[in-house]
Coordinates of C-alpha atoms in Angstrom, one line a residue:
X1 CA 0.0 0.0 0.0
X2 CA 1.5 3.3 -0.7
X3 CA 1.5 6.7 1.0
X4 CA -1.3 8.0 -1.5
X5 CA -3.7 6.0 1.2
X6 CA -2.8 7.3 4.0
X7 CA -4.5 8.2 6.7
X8 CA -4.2 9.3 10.4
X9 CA -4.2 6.7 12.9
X10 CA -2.7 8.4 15.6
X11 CA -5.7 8.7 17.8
X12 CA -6.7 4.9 17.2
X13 CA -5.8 2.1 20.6
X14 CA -4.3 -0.5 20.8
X15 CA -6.9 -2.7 20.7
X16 CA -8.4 -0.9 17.5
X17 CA -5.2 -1.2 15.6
X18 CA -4.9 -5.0 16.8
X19 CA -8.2 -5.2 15.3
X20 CA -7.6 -3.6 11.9
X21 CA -4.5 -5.9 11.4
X22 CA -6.9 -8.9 12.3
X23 CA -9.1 -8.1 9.4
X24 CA -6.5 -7.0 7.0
X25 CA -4.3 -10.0 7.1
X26 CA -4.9 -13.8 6.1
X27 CA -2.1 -15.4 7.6
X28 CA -2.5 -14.2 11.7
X29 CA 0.0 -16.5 13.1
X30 CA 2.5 -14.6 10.2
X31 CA 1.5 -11.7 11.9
X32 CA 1.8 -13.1 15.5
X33 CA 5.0 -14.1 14.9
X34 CA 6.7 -10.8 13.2
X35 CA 4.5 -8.5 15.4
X36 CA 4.3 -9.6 18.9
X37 CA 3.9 -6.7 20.0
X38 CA 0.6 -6.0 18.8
X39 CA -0.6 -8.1 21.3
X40 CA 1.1 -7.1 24.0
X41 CA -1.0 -5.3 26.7
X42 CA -4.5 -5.9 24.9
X43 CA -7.7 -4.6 27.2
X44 CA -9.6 -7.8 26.0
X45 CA -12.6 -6.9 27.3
X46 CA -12.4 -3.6 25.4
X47 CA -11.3 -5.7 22.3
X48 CA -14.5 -8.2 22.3
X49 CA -16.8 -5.2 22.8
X50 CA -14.9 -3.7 19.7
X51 CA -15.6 -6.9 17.6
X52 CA -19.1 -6.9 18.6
X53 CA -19.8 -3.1 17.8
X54 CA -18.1 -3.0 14.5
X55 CA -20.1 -6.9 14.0
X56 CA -17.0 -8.6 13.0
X57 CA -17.1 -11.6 15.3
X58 CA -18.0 -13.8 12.6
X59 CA -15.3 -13.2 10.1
X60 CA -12.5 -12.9 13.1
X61 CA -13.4 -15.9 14.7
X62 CA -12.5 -18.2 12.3
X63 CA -9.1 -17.3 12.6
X64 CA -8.4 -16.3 16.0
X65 CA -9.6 -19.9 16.5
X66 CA -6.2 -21.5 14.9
X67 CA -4.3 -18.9 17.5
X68 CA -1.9 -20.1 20.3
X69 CA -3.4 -18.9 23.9
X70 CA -0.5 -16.8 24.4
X71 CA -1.2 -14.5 21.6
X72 CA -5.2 -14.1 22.5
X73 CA -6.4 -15.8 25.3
X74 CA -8.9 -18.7 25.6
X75 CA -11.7 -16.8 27.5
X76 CA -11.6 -14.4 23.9
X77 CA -11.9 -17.4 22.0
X78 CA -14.7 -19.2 24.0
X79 CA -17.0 -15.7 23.7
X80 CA -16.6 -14.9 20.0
X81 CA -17.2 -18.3 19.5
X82 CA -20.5 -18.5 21.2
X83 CA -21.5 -15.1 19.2
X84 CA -20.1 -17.3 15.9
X85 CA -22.4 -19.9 16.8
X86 CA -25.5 -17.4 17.4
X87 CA -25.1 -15.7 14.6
X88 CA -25.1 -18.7 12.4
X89 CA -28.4 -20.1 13.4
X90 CA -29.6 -16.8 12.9
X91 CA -28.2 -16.2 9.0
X92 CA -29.6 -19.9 8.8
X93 CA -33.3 -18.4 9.9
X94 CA -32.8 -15.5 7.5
X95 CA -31.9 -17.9 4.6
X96 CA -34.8 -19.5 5.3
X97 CA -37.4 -16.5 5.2
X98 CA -35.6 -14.7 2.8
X99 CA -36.4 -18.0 0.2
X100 CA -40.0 -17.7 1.7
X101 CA -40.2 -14.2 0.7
X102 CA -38.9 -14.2 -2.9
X103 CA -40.7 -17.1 -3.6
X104 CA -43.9 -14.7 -2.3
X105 CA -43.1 -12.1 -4.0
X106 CA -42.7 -13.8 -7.6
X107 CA -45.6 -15.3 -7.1
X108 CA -47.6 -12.0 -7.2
X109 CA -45.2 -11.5 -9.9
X110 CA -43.3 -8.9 -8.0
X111 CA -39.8 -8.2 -8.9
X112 CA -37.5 -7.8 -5.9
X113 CA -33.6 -7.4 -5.2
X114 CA -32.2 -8.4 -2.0
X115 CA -29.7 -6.2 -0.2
X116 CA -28.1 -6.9 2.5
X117 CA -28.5 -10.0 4.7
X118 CA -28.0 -13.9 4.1
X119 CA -27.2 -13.4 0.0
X120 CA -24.8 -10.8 1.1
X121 CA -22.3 -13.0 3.2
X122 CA -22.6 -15.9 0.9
X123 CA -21.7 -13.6 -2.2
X124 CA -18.6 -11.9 -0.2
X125 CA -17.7 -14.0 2.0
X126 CA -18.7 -17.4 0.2
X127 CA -20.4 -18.5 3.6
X128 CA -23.4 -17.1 5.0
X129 CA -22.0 -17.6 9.1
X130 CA -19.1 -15.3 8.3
X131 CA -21.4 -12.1 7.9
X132 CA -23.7 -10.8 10.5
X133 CA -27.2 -9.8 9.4
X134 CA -30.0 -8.6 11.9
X135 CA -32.8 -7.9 8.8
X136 CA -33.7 -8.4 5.5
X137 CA -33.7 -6.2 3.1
X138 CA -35.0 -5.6 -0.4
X139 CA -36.0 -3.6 -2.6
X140 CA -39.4 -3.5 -5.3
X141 CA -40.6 -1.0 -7.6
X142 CA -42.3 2.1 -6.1
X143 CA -45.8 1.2 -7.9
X144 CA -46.0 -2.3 -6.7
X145 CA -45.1 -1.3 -2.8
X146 CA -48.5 -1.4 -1.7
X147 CA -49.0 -5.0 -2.9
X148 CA -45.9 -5.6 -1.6
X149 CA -47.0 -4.4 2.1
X150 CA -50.4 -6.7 1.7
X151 CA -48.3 -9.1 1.2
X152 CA -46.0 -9.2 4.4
X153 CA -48.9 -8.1 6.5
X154 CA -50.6 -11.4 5.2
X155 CA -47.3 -13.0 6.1
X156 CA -47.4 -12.5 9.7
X157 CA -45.2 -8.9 9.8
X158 CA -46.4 -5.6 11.4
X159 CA -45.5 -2.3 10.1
X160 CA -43.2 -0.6 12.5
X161 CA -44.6 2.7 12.1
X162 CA -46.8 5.1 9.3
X163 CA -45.0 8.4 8.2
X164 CA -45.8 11.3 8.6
X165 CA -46.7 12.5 5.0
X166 CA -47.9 15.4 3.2
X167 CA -47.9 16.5 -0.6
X168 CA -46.0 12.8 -1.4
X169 CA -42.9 13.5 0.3
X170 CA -42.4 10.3 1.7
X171 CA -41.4 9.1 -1.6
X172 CA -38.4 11.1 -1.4
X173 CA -37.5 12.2 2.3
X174 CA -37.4 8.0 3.2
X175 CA -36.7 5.0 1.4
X176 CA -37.5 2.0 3.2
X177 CA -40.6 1.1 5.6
X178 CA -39.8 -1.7 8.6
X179 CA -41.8 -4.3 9.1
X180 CA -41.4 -7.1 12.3
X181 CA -42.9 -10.7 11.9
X182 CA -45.6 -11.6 15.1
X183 CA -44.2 -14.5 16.1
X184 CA -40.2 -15.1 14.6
X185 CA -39.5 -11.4 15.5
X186 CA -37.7 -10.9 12.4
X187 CA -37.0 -7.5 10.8
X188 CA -37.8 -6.5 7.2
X189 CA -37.2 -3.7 5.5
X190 CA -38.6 -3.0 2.3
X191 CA -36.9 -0.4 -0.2
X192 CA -38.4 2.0 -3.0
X193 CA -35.1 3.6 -3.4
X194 CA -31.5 2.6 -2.7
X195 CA -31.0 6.0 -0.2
X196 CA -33.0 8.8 0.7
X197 CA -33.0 12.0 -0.9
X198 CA -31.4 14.2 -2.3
X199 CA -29.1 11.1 -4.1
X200 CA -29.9 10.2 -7.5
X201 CA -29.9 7.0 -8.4
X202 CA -30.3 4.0 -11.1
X203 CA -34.4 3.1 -10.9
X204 CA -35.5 -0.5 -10.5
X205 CA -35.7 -1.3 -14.0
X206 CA -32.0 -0.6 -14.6
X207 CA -30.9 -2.4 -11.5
X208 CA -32.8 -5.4 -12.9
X209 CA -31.5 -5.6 -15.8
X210 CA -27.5 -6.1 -14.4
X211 CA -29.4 -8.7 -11.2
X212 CA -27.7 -11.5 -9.9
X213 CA -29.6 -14.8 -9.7
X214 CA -28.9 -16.5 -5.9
X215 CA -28.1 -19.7 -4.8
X216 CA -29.9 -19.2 -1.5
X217 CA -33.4 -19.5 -3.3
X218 CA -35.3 -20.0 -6.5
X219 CA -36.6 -16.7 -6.9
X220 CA -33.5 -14.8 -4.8
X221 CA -31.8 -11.8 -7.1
X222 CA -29.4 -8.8 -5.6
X223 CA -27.2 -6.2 -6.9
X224 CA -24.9 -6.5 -9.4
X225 CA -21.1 -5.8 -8.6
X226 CA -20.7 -2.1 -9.8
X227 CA -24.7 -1.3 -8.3
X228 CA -23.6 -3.3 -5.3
X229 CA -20.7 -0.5 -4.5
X230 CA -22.8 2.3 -5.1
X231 CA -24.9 0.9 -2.5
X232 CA -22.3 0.2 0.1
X233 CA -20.5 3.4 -0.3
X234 CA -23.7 5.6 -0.2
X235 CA -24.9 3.7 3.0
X236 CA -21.2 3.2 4.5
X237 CA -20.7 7.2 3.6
X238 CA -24.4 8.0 5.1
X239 CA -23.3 6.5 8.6
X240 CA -19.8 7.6 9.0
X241 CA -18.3 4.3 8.4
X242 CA -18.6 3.7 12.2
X243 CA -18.8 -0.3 11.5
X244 CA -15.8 -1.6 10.2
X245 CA -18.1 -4.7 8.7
X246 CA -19.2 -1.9 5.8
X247 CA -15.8 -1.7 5.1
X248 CA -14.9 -5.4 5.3
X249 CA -17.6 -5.7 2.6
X250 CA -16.0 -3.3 0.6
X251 CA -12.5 -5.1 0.5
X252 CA -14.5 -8.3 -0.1
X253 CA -16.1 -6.4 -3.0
X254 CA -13.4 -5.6 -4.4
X255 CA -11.5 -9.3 -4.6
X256 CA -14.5 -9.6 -6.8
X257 CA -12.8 -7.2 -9.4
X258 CA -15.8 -5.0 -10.3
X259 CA -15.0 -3.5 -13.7
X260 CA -13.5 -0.3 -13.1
X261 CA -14.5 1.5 -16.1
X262 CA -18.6 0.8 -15.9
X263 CA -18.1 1.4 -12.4
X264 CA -16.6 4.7 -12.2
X265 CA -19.1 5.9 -15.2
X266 CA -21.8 4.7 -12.5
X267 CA -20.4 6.7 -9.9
X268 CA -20.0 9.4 -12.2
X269 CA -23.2 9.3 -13.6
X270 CA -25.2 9.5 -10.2
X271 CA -22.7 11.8 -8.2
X272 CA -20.9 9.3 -6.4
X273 CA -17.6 9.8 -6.5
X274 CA -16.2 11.2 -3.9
X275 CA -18.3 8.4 -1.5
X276 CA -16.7 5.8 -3.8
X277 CA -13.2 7.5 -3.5
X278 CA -13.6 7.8 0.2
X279 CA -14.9 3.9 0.8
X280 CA -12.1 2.9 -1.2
X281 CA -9.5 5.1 0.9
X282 CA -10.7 3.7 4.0
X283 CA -10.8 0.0 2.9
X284 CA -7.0 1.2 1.1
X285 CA -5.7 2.5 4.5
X286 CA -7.1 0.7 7.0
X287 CA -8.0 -3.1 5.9
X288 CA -5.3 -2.9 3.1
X289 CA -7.8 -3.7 0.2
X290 CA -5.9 -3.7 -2.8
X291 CA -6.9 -1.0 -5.4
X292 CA -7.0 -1.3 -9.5
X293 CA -5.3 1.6 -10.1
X294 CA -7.6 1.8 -12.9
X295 CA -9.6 3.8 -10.3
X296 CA -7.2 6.2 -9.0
X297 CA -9.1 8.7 -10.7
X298 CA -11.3 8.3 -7.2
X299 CA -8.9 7.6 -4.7
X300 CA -7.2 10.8 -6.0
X301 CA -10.0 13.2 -5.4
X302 CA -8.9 15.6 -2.5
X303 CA -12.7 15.9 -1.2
X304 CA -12.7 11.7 -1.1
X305 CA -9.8 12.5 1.2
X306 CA -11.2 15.3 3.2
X307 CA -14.3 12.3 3.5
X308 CA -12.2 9.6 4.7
X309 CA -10.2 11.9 7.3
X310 CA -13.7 12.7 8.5
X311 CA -14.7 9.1 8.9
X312 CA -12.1 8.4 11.2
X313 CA -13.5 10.1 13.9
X314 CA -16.3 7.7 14.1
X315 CA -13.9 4.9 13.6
X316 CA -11.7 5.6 16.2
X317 CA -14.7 6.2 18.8
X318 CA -17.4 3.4 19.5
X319 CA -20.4 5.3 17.6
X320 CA -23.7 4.2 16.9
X321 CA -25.5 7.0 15.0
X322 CA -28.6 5.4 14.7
X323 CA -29.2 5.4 18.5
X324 CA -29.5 8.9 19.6
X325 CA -29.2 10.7 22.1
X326 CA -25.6 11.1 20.9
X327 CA -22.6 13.2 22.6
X328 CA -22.2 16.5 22.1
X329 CA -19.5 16.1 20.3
X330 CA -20.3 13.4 18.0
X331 CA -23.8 15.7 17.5
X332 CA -21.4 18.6 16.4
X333 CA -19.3 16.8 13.8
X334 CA -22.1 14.7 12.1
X335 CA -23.9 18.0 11.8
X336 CA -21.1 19.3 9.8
X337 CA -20.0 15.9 8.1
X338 CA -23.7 14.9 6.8
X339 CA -23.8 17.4 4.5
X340 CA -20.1 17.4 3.5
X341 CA -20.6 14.3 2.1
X342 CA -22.6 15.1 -0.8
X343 CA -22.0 17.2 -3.8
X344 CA -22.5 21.1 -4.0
X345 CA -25.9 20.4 -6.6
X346 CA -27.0 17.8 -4.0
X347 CA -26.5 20.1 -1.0
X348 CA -28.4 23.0 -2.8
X349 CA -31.1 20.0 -3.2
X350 CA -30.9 19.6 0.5
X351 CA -31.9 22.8 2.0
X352 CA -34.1 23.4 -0.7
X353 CA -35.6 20.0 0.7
X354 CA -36.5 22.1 4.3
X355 CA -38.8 24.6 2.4
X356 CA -41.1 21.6 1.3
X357 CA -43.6 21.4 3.6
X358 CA -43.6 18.6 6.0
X359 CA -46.4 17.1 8.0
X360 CA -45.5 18.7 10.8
X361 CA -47.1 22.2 8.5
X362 CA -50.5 20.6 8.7
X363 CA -50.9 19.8 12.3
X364 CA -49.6 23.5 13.1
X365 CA -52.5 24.9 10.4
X366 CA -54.6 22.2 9.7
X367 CA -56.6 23.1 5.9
X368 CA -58.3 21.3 3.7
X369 CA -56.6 18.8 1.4
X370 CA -57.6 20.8 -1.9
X371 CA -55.6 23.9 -0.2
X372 CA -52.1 21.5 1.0
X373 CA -50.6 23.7 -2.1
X374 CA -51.2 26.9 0.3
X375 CA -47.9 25.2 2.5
X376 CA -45.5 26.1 0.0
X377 CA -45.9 29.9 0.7
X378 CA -46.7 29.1 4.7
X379 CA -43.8 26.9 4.8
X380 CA -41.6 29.8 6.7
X381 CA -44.1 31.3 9.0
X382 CA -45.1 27.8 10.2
X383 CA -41.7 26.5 11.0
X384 CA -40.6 29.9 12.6
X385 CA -43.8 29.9 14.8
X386 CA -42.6 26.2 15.7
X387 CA -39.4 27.4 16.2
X388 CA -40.4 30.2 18.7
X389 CA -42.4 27.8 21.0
X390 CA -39.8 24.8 21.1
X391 CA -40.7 22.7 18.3
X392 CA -38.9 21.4 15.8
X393 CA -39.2 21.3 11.9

């Protein structure tokens, strides 16, 4: 790896950087053996909670397991491999209703591409027990989602939660609706778009037509290679990186050898370049993914750089973004890097995105639904009145 991937690990621990040299290398008792002291003074209780937040367990295990106790100790083995275990009878469950589901779906003759989950791990990883998964998720075209709904509610799943709509805005301000099954307690989300606004991105019919077929079911189809990075770089970029499995996905992506010319015209094409440059920066500098220089075109960028230096301060802290309340800190710098991470058309896209009125408009000045057009001119006074008595939005 050369110095054109480098990034600051200064503020990373010891247990972090044993971590990253875990998951970079293949042969471990090499490392062991030229680098004892990596694992020299190792809080191990800090380094199993590290495996578990960044949900590498599965992948580490594995290997660890072929270790000599003096290098990681037995207690360290005997955990992870209890979580290795868990996690494979639940990938196996996942399997299992992600078959049920495609199979469903066709039948209705609803086209569907799975995302993450079970046909994740066994594409990457070439065994589903070495990827953790705690959902399904997949994606249908935005006309058929209602049928698609019917369909899981018949199945035994619950919606989560209704938005909050006016004017259609849901269409665009989310992208996925969560569903949990009665009785399995199984998660499922199901997609209209790839990532919420204000990204662009290919529509259904164009990710259909470059679909993988699974071996995990008859009727089981995901991403092709070059969609499949978009995707992990938008949603690795979207949450700061702070799991180091999104990157181990992208390293694993990579060995796959995506071709670097249709993939850079698809980053190009839907403004995401610089999230591509900076996932392949991070996977570069930290996992030591190997890089077709074919795409130094977005390793090169200086804002995929800026991104990546960004990203490290989730990296190096034990974030979870989704589960708020978050520090002030943390608060502070995803304020700023949110926005930093998309393009200057996309940003303008973004603020514009606050002057369309939200639900929230309607509840403050209830009219009738002929008159919702009326919001667009209201939109400022009702958020400022909001604003002055405590409310937000």
């Amino acid at each position: 790896m050369t110095d054109r991937y480098a990034l600051d690990k200064g503020r990373l621990s010891s247990e972090l950087l044993l971590l990253l040299t875990l998951l970079a290398t293949d042969n471990i008792d090499e490392t062991a053996g030229q680098e004892p002291e990596l694992f020299a003074d190792i809080d191990w209780e800090l380094f199993i909670q590290l495996t578990l937040h960044h949900r590498v367990y599965p992948f580490l295990y594995p290997k660890l397991s072929r270790m000599r106790e003096e290098c990681v100790p037995t207690l360290v083995i005997q955990r992870l491999k209890n979580e290795y275990r868990r996690n494979t009878v639940q990938m196996l469950q996942l399997s299992g209703e992600m078959g049920r589901i495609g199979d469903e779906l066709a039948r209705l003759n609803i086209r569907s591409l799975f995302l993450k989950g079970p046909v994740l791990a066994l594409d990457l990883y070439g065994d589903i027990s070495l990827r953790t998964s705690r959902d399904l998720d997949f994606i249908v075209p935005l006309e058929q989602l209602a049928e698609t709904e019917a369909l899981l509610v018949q199945l035994g799943y619950v919606k989560e939660e209704e938005f909050e709509t006016i004017l259609g805005d849901w269409k665009w301000r989310q992208h996925h609706t969560t569903f949990n099954h009665s009785v399995t307690t199984i998660k499922v989300e199901v997609h209209w778009r790839l990532n919420p606004a204000p990204s662009r991105e290919p529509d259904f019919d164009e990710l259909w037509t470059r679909a993988r077929a699974s071996s995990l079911g008859r009727n089981v189809y995901y991403l092709g290679k070059e969609d499949l990075f978009l995707f992990l770089s938008a949603h690795g970029a979207r949450h700061g990186w702070s799991r180091l499995r999104w990157l181990l996905d992208i390293k694993q992506l990579l060995a796959q050898q995506p071709e670097p010319g249709a993939l850079i015209q698809l980053l190009q094409r839907y403004h995401y370049s610089n999230m591509g440059g900076q996932a392949l920066l991070l996977a570069a500098a930290l996992l030591k993914a190997p890089i077709d220089p074919a795409l130094s075109g977005l390793t090169d960028s200086p804002k995929a750089h800026r991104l990546a230096e960004l990203s490290m301060f989730y990296i190096e802290r034990l974030v979870n973004l989704n589960n708020p309340p978050l520090a002030p800190e943390v608060e502070r710098h995803y304020k700023y890097y949110q926005p930093a991470i998309l393009t200057r058309p996309q940003q303008l896209l973004y603020v514009l995105g606050f002057l369309y009125p939200y639900a929230a408009d309607a509840k403050t000045l209830p009219l009738p639904q002929p008159l919702h057009f009326l919001y667009f001119p209201l939109r400022p006074f009702l958020w400022g009145w909001r604003k002055a008595i405590g409310e937000d939005k």
